[in-house]
GROMACS .gro file of C-alpha atoms in nm:
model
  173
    1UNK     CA    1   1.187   8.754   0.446
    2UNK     CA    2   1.513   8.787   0.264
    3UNK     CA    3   1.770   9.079   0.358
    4UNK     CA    4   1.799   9.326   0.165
    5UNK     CA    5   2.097   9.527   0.043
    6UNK     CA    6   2.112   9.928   0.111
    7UNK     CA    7   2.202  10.115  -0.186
    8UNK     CA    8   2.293  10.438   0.007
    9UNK     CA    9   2.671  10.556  -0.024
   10UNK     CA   10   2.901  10.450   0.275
   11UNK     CA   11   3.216  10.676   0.328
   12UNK     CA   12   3.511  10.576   0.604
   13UNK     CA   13   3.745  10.883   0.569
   14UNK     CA   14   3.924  11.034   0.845
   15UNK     CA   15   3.881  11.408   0.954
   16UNK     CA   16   4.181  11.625   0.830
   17UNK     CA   17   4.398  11.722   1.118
   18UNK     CA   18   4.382  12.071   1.186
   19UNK     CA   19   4.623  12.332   1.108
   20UNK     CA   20   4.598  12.425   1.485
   21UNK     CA   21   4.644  12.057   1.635
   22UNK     CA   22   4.928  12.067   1.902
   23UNK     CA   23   4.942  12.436   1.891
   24UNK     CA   24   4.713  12.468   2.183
   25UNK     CA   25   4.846  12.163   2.376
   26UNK     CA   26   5.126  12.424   2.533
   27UNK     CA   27   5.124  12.662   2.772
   28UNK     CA   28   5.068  12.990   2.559
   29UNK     CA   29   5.422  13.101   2.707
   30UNK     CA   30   5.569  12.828   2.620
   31UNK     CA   31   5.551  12.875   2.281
   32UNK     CA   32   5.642  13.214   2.274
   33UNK     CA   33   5.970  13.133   2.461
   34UNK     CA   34   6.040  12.863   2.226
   35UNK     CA   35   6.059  13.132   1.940
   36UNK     CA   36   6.232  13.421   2.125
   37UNK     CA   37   6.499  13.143   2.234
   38UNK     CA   38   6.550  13.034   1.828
   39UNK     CA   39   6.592  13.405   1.761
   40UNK     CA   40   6.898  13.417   2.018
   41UNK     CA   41   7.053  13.136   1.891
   42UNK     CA   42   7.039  13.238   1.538
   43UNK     CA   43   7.189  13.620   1.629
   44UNK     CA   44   7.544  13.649   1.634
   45UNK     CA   45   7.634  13.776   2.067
   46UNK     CA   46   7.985  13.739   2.219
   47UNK     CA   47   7.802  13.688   2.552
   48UNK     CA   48   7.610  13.301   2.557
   49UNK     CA   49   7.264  13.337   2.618
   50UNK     CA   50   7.253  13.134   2.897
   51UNK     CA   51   7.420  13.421   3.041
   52UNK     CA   52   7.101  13.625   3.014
   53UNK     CA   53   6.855  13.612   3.277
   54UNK     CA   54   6.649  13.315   3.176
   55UNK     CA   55   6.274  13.393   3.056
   56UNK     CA   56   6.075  13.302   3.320
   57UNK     CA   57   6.250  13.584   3.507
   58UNK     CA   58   6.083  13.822   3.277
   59UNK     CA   59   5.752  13.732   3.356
   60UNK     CA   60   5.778  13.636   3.736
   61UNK     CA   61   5.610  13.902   3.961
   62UNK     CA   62   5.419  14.073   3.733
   63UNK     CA   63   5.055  13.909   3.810
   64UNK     CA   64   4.798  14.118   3.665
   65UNK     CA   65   4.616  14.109   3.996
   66UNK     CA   66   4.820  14.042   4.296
   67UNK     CA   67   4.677  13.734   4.555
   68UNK     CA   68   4.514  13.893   4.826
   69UNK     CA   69   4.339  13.728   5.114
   70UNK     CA   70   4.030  13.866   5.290
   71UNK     CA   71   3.962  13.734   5.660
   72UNK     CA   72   3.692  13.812   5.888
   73UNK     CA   73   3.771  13.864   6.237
   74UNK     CA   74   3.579  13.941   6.551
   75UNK     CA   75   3.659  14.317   6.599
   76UNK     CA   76   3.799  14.378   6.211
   77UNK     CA   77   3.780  14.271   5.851
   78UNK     CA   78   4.171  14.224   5.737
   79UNK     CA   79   4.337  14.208   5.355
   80UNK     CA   80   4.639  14.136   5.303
   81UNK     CA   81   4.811  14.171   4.978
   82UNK     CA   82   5.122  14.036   4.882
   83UNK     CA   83   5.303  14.286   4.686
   84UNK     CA   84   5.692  14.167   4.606
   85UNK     CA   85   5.936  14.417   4.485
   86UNK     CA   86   5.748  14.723   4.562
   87UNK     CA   87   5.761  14.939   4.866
   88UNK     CA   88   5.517  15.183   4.993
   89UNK     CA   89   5.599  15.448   4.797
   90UNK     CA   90   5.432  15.270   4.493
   91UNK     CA   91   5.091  15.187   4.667
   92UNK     CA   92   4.834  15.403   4.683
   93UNK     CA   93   4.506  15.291   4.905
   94UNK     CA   94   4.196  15.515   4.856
   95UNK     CA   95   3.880  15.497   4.992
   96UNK     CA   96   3.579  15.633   4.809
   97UNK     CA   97   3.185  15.597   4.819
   98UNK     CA   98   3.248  15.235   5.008
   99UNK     CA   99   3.513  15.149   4.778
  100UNK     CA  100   3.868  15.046   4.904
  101UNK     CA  101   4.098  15.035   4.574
  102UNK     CA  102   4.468  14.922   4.614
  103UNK     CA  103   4.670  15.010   4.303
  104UNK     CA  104   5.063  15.031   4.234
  105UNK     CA  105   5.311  15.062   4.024
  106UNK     CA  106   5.635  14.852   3.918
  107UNK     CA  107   5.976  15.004   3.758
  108UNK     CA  108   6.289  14.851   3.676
  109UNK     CA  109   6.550  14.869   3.449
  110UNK     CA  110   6.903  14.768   3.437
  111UNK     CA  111   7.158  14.846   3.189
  112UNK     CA  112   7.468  14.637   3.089
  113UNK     CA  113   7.780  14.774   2.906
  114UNK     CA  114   8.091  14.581   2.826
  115UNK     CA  115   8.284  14.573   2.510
  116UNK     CA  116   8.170  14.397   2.250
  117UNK     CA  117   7.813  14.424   2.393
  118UNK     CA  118   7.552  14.642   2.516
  119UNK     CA  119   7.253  14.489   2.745
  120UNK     CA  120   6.892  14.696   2.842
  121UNK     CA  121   6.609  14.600   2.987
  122UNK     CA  122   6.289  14.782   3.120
  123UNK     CA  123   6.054  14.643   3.251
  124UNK     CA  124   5.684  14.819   3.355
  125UNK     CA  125   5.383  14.715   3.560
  126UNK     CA  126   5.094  14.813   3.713
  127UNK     CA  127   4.798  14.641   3.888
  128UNK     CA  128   4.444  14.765   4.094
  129UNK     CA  129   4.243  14.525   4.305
  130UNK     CA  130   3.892  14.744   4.411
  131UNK     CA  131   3.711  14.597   4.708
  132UNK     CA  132   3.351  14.732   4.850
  133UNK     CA  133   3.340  14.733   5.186
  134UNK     CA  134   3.111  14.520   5.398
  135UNK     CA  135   2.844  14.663   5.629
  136UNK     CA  136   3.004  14.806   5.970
  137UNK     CA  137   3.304  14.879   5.864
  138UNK     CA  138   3.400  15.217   6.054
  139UNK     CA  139   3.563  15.381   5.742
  140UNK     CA  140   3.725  15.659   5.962
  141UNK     CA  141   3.977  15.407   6.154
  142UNK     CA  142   4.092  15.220   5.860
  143UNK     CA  143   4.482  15.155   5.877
  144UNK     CA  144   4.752  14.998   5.640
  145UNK     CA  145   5.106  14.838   5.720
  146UNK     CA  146   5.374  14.768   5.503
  147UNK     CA  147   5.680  14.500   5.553
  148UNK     CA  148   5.877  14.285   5.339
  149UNK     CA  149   5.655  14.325   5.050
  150UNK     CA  150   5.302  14.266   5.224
  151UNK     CA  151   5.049  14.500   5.250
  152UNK     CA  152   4.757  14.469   5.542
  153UNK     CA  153   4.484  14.640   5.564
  154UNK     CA  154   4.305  14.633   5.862
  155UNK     CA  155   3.944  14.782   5.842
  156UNK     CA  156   3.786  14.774   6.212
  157UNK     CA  157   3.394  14.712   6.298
  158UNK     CA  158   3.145  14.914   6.406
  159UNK     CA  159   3.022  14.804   6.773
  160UNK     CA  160   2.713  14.723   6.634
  161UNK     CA  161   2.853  14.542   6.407
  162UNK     CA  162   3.074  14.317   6.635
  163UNK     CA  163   2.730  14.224   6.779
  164UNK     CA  164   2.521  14.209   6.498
  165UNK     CA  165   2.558  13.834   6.493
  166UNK     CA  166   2.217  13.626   6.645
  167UNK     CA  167   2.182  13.283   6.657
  168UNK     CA  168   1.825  13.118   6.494
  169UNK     CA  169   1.686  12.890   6.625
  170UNK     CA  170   1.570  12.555   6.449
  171UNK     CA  171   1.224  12.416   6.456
  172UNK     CA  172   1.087  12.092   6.371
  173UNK     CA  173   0.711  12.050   6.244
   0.00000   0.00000   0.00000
């Protein structure tokens, strides 16, 4: 038998690169920094902007959801928020059919003035974390503390459910 030769087209070409390669190799941040830092050094300021707060600044502390941890203790469930830069007066905790909702609220703003210059910057945020309580939870003895920017929630059990717990045993057939 003799080998025979295909007649069928063969192509070797490499894809096109996309418009997008690279683009999404960055931190989506990181890119947007990149650009707002070009604009300040094209615009004319007597005051370097180095001088400015630096970027990350900006976005630090404003988590759209703030870390909470939920434990489970003998006598009491416990959550415990960690909330920096607010104070009570901007958390509200509400309780309502079985649903425990944290939310607050975040202002700032600070104003510069020298000559040559004028600096202002507000900043706004607001989060809401919504938990359902567990079984056993007696909702009329739920208390919250506030200190140095942590919020705990301590949400007490029912007697019967501090001995709701039974052990099962194992068989073997």
């Amino acid at each position: 038998m003799a080998d025979k030769e295909t007649k069928l087209p063969v192509k070797k070409e490499t894809p096109a690169p996309s418009p997008y390669s690279g683009f999404f190799d960055w931190h989506p941040f990181d890119a947007l920094r990149r650009q707002i830092d070009r604009v300040f050094e094209e615009f004319p300021l007597r005051k370097s902007v180095t001088e400015f707060e630096p970027f990350e600044r900006f976005l630090a502390g404003w988590p759209a959801t703030p870390p909470v941890d939920l434990v489970e203790k003998d006598k009491a469930y416990e959550i415990t928020a960690e909330l920096p830069g607010l104070d009570d007066k901007n958390v509200e905790i509400k309780l309502s059919n079985g649903v425990l909702t944290i939310s607050g609220e975040k202002k700032e703003e600070k104003e510069e003035k020298e000559e040559g210059y004028y600096f202002s910057e507000r900043r706004y945020g607001s989060f809401k974390r919504a938990f359902r309580l567990p079984e056993g939870v007696d909702a009329d003895k739920i208390e919250a503390s506030f200190d140095k920017g942590v919020l705990t929630i301590r949400l007490p059990k029912t007697p019967e459910a501090q001995k709701a717990e039974k052990k099962i045993a194992i068989s073997t057939k």
